[in-house]
Short mmCIF file of C-alpha atoms in Angstrom, two decimals:
data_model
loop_
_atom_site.label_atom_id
_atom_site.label_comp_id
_atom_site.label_asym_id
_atom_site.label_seq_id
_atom_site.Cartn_x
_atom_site.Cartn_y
_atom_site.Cartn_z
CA UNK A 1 -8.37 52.87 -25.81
CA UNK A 2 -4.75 52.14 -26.29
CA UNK A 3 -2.07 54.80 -26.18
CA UNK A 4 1.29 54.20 -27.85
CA UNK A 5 4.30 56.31 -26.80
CA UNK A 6 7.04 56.87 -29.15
CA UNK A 7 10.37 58.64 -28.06
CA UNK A 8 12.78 60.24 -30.58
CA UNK A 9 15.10 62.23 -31.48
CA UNK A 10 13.65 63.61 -35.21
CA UNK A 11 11.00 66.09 -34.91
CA UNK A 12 11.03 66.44 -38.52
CA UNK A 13 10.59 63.39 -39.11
CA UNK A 14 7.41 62.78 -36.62
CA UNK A 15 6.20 65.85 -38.50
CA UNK A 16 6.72 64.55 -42.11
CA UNK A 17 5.22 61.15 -41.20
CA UNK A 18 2.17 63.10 -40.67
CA UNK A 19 2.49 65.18 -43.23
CA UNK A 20 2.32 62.55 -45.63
CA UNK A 21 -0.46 61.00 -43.94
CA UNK A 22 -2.07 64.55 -44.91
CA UNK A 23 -0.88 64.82 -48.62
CA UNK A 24 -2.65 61.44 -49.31
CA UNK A 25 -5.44 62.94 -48.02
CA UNK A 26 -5.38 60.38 -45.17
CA UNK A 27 -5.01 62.33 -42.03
CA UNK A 28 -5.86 66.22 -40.83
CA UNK A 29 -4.93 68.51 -38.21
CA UNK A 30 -7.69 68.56 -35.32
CA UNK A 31 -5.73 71.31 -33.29
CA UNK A 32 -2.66 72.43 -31.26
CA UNK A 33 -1.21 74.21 -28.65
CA UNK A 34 1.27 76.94 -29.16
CA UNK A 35 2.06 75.85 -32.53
CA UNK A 36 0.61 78.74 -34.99
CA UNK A 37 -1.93 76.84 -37.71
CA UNK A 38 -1.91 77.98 -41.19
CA UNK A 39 -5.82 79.61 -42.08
CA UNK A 40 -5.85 77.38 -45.33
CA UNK A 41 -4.79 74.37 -43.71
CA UNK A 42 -1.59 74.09 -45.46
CA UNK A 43 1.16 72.79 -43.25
CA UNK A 44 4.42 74.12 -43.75
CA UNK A 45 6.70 70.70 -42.15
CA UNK A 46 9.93 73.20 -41.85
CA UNK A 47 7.56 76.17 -40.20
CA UNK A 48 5.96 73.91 -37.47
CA UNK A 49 9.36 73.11 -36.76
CA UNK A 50 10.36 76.66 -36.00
CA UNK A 51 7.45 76.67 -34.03
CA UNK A 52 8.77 74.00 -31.68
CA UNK A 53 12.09 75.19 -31.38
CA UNK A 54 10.89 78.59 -30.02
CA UNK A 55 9.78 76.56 -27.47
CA UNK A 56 13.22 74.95 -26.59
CA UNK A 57 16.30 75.89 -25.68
CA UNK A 58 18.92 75.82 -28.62
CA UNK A 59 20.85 73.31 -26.39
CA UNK A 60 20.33 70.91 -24.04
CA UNK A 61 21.42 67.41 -22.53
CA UNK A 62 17.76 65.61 -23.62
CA UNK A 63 19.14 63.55 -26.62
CA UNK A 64 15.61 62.31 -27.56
CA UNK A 65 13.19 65.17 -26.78
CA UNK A 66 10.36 64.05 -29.24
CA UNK A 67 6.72 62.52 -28.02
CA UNK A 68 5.09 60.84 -30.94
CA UNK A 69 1.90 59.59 -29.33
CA UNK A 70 -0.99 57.36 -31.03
CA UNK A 71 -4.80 57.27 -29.33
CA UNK A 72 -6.53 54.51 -30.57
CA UNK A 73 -9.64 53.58 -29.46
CA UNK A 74 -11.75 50.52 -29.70
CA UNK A 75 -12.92 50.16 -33.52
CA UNK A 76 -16.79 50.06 -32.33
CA UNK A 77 -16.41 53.86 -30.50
CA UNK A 78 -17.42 55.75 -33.62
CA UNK A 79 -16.46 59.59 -32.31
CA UNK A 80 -16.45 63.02 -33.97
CA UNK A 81 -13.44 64.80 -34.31
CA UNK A 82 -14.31 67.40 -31.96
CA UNK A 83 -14.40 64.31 -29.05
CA UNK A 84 -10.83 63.16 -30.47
CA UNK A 85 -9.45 66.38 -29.71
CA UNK A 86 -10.96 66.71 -26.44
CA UNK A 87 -9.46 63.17 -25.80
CA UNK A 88 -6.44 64.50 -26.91
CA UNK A 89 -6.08 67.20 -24.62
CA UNK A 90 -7.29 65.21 -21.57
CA UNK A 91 -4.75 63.04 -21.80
CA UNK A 92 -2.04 65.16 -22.46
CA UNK A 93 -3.17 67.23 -19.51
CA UNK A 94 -3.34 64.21 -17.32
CA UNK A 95 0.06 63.23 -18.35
CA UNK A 96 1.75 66.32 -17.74
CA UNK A 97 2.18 67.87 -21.34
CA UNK A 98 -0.69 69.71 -21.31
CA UNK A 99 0.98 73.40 -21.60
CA UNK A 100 3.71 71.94 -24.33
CA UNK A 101 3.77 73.08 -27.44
CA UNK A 102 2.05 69.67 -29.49
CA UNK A 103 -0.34 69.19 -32.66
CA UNK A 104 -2.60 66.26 -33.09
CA UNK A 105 -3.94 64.87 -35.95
CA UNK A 106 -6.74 62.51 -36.81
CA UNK A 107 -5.76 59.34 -39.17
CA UNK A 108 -8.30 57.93 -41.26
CA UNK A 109 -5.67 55.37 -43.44
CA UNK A 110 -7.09 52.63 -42.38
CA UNK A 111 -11.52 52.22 -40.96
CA UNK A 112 -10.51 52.17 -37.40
CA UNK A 113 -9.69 56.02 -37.05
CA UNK A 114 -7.20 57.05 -34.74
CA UNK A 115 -5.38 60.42 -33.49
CA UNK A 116 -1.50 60.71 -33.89
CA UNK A 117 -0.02 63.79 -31.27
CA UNK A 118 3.66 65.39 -31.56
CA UNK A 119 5.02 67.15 -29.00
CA UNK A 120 8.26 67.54 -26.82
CA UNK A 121 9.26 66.43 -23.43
CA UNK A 122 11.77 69.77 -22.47
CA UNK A 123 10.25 72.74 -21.38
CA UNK A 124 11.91 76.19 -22.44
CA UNK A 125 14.42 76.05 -20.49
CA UNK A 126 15.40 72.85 -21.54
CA UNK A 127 14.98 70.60 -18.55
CA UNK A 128 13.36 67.35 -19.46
CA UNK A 129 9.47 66.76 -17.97
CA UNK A 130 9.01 63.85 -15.66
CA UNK A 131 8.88 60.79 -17.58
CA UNK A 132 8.62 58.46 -14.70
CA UNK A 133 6.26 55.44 -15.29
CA UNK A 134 5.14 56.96 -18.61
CA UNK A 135 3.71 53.93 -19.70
CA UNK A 136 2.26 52.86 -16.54
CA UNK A 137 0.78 56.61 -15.96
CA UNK A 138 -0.62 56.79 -20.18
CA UNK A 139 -2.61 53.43 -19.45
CA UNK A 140 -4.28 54.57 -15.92
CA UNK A 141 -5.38 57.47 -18.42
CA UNK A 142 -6.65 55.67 -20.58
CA UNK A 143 -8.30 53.56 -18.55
CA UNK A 144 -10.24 56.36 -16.88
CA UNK A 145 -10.91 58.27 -19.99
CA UNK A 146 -12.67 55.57 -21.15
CA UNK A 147 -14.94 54.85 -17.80
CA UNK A 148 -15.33 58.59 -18.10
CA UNK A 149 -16.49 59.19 -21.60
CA UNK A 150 -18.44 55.32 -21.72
CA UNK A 151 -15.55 53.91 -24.21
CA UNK A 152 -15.25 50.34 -24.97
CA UNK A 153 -12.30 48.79 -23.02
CA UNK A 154 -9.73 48.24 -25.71
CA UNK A 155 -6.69 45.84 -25.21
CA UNK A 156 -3.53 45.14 -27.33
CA UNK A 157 -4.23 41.89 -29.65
CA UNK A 158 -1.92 38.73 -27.60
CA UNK A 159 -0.31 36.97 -29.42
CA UNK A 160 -0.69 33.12 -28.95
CA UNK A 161 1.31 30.56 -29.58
CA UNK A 162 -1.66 28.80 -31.90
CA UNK A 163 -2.29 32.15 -33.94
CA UNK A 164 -2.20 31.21 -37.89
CA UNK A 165 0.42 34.24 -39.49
CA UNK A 166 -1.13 35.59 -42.41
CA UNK A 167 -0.09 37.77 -45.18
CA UNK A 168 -0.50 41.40 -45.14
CA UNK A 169 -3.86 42.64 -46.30
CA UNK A 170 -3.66 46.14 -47.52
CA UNK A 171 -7.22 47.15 -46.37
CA UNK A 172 -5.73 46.63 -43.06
CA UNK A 173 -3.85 48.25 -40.09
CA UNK A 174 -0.44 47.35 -42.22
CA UNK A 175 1.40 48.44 -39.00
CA UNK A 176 -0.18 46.05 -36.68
CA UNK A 177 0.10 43.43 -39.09
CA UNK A 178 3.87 43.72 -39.91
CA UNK A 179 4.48 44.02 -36.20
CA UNK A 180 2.25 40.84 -35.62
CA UNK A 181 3.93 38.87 -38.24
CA UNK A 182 7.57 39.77 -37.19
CA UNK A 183 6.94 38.46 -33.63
CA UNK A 184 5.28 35.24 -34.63
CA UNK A 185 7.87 34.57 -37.17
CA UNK A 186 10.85 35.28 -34.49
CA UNK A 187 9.06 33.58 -31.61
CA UNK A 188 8.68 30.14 -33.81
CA UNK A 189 11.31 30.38 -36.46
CA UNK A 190 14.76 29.47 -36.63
CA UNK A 191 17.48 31.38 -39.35
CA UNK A 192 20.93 32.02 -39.02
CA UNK A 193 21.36 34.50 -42.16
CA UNK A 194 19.26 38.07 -43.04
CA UNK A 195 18.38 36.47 -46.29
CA UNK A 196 16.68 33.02 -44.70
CA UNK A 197 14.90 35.70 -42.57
CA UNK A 198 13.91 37.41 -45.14
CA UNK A 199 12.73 34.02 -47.22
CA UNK A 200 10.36 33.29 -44.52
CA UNK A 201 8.86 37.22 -44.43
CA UNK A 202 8.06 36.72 -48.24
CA UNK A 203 5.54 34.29 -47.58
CA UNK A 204 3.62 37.18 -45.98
CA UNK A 205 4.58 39.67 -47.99
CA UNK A 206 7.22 41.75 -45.54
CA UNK A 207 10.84 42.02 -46.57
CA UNK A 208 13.19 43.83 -44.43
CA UNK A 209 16.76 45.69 -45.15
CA UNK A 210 19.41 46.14 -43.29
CA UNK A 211 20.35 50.00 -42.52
CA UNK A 212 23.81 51.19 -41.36
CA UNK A 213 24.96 55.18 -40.85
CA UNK A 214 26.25 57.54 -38.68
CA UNK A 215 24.28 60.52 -37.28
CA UNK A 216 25.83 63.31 -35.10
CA UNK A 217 29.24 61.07 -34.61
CA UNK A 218 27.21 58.03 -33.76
CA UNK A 219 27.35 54.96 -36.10
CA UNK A 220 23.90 53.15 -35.92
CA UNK A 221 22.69 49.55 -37.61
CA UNK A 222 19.32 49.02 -37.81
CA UNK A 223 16.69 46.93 -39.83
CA UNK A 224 13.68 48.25 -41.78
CA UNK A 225 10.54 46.73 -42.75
CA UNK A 226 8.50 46.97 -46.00
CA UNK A 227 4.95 45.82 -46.56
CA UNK A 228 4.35 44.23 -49.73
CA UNK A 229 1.99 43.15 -52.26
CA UNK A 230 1.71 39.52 -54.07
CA UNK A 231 4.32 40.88 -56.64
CA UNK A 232 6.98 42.19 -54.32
CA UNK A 233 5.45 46.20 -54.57
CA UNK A 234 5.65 48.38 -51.93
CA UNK A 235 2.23 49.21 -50.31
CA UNK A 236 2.76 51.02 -47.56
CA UNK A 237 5.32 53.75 -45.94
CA UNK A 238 8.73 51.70 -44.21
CA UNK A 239 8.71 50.90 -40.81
CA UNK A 240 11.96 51.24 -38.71
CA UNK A 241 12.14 48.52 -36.21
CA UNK A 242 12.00 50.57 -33.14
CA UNK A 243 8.18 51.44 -34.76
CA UNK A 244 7.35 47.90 -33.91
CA UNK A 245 8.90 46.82 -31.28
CA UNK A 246 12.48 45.86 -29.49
CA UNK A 247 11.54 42.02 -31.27
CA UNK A 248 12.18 43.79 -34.68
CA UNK A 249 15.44 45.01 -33.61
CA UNK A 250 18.52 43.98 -35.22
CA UNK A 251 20.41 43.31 -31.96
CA UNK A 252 17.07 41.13 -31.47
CA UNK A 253 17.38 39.32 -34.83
CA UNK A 254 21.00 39.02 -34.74
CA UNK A 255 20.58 37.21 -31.27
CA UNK A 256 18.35 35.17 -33.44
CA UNK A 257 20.35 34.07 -35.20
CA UNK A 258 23.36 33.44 -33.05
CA UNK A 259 20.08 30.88 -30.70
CA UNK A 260 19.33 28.93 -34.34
CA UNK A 261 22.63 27.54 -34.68
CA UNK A 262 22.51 25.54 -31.70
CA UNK A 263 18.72 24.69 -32.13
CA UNK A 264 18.47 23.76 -36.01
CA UNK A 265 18.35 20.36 -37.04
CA UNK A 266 19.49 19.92 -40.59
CA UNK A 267 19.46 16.33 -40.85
CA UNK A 268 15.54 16.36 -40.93
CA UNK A 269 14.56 18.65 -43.55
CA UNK A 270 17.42 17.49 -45.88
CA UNK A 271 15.60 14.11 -45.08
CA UNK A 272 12.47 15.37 -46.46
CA UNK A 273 13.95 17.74 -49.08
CA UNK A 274 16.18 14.72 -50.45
CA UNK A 275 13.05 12.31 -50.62
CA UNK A 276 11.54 14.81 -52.78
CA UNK A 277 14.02 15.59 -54.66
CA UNK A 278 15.05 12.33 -55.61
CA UNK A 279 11.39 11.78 -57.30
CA UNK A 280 10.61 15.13 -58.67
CA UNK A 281 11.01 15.66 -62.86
CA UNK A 282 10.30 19.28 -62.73
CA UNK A 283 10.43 22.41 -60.24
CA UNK A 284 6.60 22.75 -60.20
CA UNK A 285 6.22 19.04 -59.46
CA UNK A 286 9.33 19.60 -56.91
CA UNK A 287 7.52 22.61 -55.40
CA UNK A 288 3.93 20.80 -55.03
CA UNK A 289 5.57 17.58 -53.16
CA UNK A 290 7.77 19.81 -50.82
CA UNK A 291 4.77 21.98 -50.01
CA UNK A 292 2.91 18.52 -49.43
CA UNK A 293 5.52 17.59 -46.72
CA UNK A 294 4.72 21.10 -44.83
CA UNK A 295 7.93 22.52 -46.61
CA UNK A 296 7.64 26.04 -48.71
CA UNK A 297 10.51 26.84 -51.20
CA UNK A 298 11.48 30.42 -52.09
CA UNK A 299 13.82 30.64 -55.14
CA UNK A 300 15.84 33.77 -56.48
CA UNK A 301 16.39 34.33 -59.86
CA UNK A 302 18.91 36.64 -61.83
CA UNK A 303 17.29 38.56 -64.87
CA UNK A 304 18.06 35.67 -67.05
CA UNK A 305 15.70 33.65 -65.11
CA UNK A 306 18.38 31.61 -63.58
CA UNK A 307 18.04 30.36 -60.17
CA UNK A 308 20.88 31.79 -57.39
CA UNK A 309 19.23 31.24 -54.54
CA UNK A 310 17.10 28.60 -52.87
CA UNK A 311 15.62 28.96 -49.20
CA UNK A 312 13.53 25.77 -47.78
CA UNK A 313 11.22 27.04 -44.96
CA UNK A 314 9.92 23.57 -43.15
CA UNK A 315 6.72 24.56 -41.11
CA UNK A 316 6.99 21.36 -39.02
CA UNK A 317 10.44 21.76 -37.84
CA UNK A 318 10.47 25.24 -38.06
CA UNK A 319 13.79 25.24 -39.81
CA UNK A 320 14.90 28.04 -42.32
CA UNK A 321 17.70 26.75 -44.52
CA UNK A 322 19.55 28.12 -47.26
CA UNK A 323 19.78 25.12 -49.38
CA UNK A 324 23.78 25.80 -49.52
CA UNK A 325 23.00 24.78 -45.63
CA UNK A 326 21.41 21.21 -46.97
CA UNK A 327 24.59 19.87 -49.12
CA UNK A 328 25.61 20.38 -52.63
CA UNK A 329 23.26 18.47 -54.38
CA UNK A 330 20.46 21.02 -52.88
CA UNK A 331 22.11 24.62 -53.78
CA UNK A 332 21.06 27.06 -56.20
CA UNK A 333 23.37 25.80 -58.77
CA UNK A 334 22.38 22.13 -58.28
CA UNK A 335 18.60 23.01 -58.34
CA UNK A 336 19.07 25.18 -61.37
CA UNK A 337 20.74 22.65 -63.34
CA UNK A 338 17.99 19.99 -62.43
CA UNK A 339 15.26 21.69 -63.29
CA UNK A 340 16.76 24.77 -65.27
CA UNK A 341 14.10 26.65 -66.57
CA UNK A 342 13.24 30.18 -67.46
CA UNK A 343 9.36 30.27 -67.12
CA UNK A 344 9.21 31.77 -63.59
CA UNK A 345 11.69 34.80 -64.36
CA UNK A 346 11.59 37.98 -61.96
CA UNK A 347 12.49 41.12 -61.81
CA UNK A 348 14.47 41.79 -58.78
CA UNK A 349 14.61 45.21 -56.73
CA UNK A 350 17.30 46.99 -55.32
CA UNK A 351 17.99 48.80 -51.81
CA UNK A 352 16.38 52.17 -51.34
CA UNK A 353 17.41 55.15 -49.70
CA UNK A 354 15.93 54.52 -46.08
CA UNK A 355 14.53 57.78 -44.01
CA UNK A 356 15.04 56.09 -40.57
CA UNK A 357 16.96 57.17 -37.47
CA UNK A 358 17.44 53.55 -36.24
CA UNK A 359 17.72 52.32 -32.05
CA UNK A 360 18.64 49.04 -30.78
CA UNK A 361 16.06 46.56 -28.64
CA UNK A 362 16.10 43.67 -26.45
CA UNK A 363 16.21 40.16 -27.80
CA UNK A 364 12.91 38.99 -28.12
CA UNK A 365 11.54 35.73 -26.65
CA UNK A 366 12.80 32.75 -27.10
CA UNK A 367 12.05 30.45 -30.26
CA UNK A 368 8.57 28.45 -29.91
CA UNK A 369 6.62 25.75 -32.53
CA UNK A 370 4.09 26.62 -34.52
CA UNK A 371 1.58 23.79 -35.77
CA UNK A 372 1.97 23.05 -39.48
CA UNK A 373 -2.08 23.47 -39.74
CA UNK A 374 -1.25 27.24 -38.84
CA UNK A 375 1.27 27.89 -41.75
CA UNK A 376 -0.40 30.13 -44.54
CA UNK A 377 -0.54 28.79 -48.23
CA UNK A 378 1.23 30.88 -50.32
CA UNK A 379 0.43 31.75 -53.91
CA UNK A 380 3.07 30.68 -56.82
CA UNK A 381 3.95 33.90 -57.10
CA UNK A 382 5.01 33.80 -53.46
CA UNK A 383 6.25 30.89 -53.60
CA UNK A 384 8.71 32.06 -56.01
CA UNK A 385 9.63 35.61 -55.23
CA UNK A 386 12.79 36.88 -56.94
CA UNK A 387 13.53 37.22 -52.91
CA UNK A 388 15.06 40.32 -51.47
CA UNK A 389 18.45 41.56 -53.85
CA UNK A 390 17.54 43.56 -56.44
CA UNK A 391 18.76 45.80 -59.72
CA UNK A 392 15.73 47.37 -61.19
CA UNK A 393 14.13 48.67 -57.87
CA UNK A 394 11.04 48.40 -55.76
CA UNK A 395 8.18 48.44 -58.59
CA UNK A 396 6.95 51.80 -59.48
CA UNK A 397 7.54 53.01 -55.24
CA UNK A 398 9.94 54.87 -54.04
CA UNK A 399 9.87 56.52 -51.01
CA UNK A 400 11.86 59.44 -48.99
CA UNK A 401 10.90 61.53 -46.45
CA UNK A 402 12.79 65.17 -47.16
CA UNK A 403 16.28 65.30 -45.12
CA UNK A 404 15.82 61.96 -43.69
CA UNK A 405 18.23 60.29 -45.94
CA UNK A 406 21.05 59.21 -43.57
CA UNK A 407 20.86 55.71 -43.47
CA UNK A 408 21.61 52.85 -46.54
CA UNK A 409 20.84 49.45 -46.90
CA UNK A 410 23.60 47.56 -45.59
CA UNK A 411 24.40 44.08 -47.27
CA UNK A 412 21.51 41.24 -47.16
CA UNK A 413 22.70 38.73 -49.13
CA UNK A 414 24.21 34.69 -49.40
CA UNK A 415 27.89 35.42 -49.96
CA UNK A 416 27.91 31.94 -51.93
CA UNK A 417 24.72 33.02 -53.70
CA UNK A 418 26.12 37.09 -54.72
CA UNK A 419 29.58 35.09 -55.61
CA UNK A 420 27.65 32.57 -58.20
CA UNK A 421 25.47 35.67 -59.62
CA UNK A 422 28.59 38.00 -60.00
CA UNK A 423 30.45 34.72 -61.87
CA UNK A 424 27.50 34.46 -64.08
CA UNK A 425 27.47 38.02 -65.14
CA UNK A 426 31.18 37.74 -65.92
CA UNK A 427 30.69 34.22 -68.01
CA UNK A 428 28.09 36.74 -70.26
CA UNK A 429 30.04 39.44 -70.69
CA UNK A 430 33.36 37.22 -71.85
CA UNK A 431 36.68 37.29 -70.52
CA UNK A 432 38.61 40.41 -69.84
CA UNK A 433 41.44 41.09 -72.27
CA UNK A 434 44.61 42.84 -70.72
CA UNK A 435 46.83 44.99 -73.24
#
């Protein structure tokens, strides 16, 4: 059984993410423990919360006082919910919250059911419980609740430096998956921009925004991640990087990027780009010999259908390259001249208003190589994503979470690329006449 630990700040929102777990009809309430349960099962988000906070002191020095906690054992230990709440409760008393106020709930959003607990760490008067070796002290409990109840021993999935990266697959654990892919992709990848980051998440259907705001005085800058589907839909709820890990930080992608510059070689995918370019007649043809050379291009395209941006991901040297990055003969301008064609228009989508408090992480590890057997094979539509700026907005999703809206999408964009698109929009609606 693996235990997750979460620490927060927003007890609303670990409330609502569970709440809309429930309103899909994907999650329920197994129990709690001085939080007072509605008799219909109705939960009120703003009444559990004034059930906490009768538990805590109005003020305090803990700035993160929330415990968002997922059980989740081994997909073969089939249990009732009567044994996940009993689970529950052991391990909560085992870790020392057992007389806090906390809920749990039982997930069933994806087949390998799991348990989800809120609670806080700050007793009523408002001095923070011992949170010493948290980590260490959840996985000896684990460890003995499963020798203890006959549980299969369940580990967190390694990754390896030979593990293919596949797309998201919606029947799936979408969190694990996103998480998965943004580590492989930062351990063996090398971008210098948000948008070549971003080129090489499309071929697996993730995109992430950048988030900037200020909560409480403090200014915070974040990234968020969005699973998608083949045609650039939102499938699943965001996840804020600190859900996956300190690798999906910004200060971990920025470091990224600051590593690439000193580690990408140029010279040989414009080899291989130029080679191809000098034989190709048409952008399919162009597309098919660069993705025969182990080289995947994602093109953005304005409503007209008119290329603005081109990113070349090369799965053998692992380079990610704007093709501004390549010369002039390979940028979004040149390639939409050569092969200007309006078959493979897009719509595009536009920020949304993201209901994340956002924390900083570590820099991840450092950048490895993949084998080019590994690299998925992404569909034409993939190939071609409209990429990750937008004007007409996410599909038909859009998501909130109720008084969570205090973060927006910073800028993720080509500054060469938004320049040409802003010129072309100007060029259609005619010059300006001054009186």
């Amino acid at each position: 059984m693996v235990a997750k630990i979460s620490i927060g700040s927003s007890l609303y929102g670990a409330l609502a993410y569970n709440g809309e777990k429930m309103n899909k009809e994907q999650g329920r309430v197994l129990g709690a423990n001085k939080i007072i349960l509605p008799a219909d099962g109705q939960i009120d988000i703003a009444r559990m919360v004034e059930n906490f906070n009768a538990f805590m002191p109005n003020t305090g020095k803990t700035k993160k006082p929330v415990l968002h906690i997922s059980l989740n054992p081994h997909p073969d230990d089939r249990l009732s919910e009567q044994q996940y709440e009993i689970l529950a409760r052991e391990y909560l008393d085992k870790l020392g919250f057992g007389e806090q106020p906390y809920i749990i709930y039982k997930h069933m959003d994806i087949d390998r059911h799991h348990i989800h607990i809120v609670t806080v760490n700050v007793n009523e008067l408002g001095k923070r419980l011992n949170q010493d070796f948290i980590y260490r002290r959840s996985k000896k409990i684990t460890t003995e609740l499963e020798e203890k109840y006959n549980l299969h021993k369940a580990q967190r999935e390694k990754i390896t430096p030979d593990m293919p990266i596949l797309k998201v697959d919606p029947s799936g654990d979408i969190k694990r998956q996103v998480a998965n892919t943004v580590k492989m992709v930062g351990m063996r990848y090398k971008f210098q921009t948000i948008g070549e980051y971003n080129a090489i998440l499309s071929l697996y259907n993730i995109r992430c925004e950048q988030t900037d705001g200020r909560v409480n005085g403090r200014e915070y800058h974040g990234l968020v991640y969005f699973a998608t589907d083949d045609d650039g839909k939102i499938i699943a709820t965001p996840f804020k990087a600190s859900r996956l890990g300190k690798f999906a930080s910004r200060t971990a992608i920025d470091s990224r990027f600051e590593k690439a510059k000193d580690k990408i070689d140029v010279a040989s995918t414009k080899r291989k780009v130029a080679d191809v370019l000098a034989n190709a007649t048409d952008k399919s043809g162009f597309v098919a010999k660069l993705e025969a050379r182990n080289i995947d291009v994602v093109f953005r395209y304005t409503d007209e259908g008119r290329i603005y941006g081109v990113t070349f991901i090369d799965h053998g040297s692992m380079n990610v390259l704007n093709g501004s990055r390549l010369g002039k003969e390979f940028s979004a301008n040149s390639i939409n001249e050569r092969f200007n064609s309006n078959d493979d228009t897009h719509s595009v989508a536009t920020p949304v208003v993201v209901p994340a408090e956002l924390t900083h992480g570590d820099t991840a590890s450092d950048t490895q190589q993949q084998s080019p057997d590994n690299r998925r094979q992404p569909s034409d539509g993939q190939r071609q994503s409209p990429g990750f700026y937008s004007t007409t907005g996410y599909g038909d999703t859009n998501f909130t979470l109720p008084g969570l809206d205090l973060f927006q999408p910073g800028l993720a964009f080509n500054p060469d690329e938004e320049e040409f698109r802003r010129r072309m929009q100007r060029k259609k609606k005619g010059p300006r006449h001054r009186f």
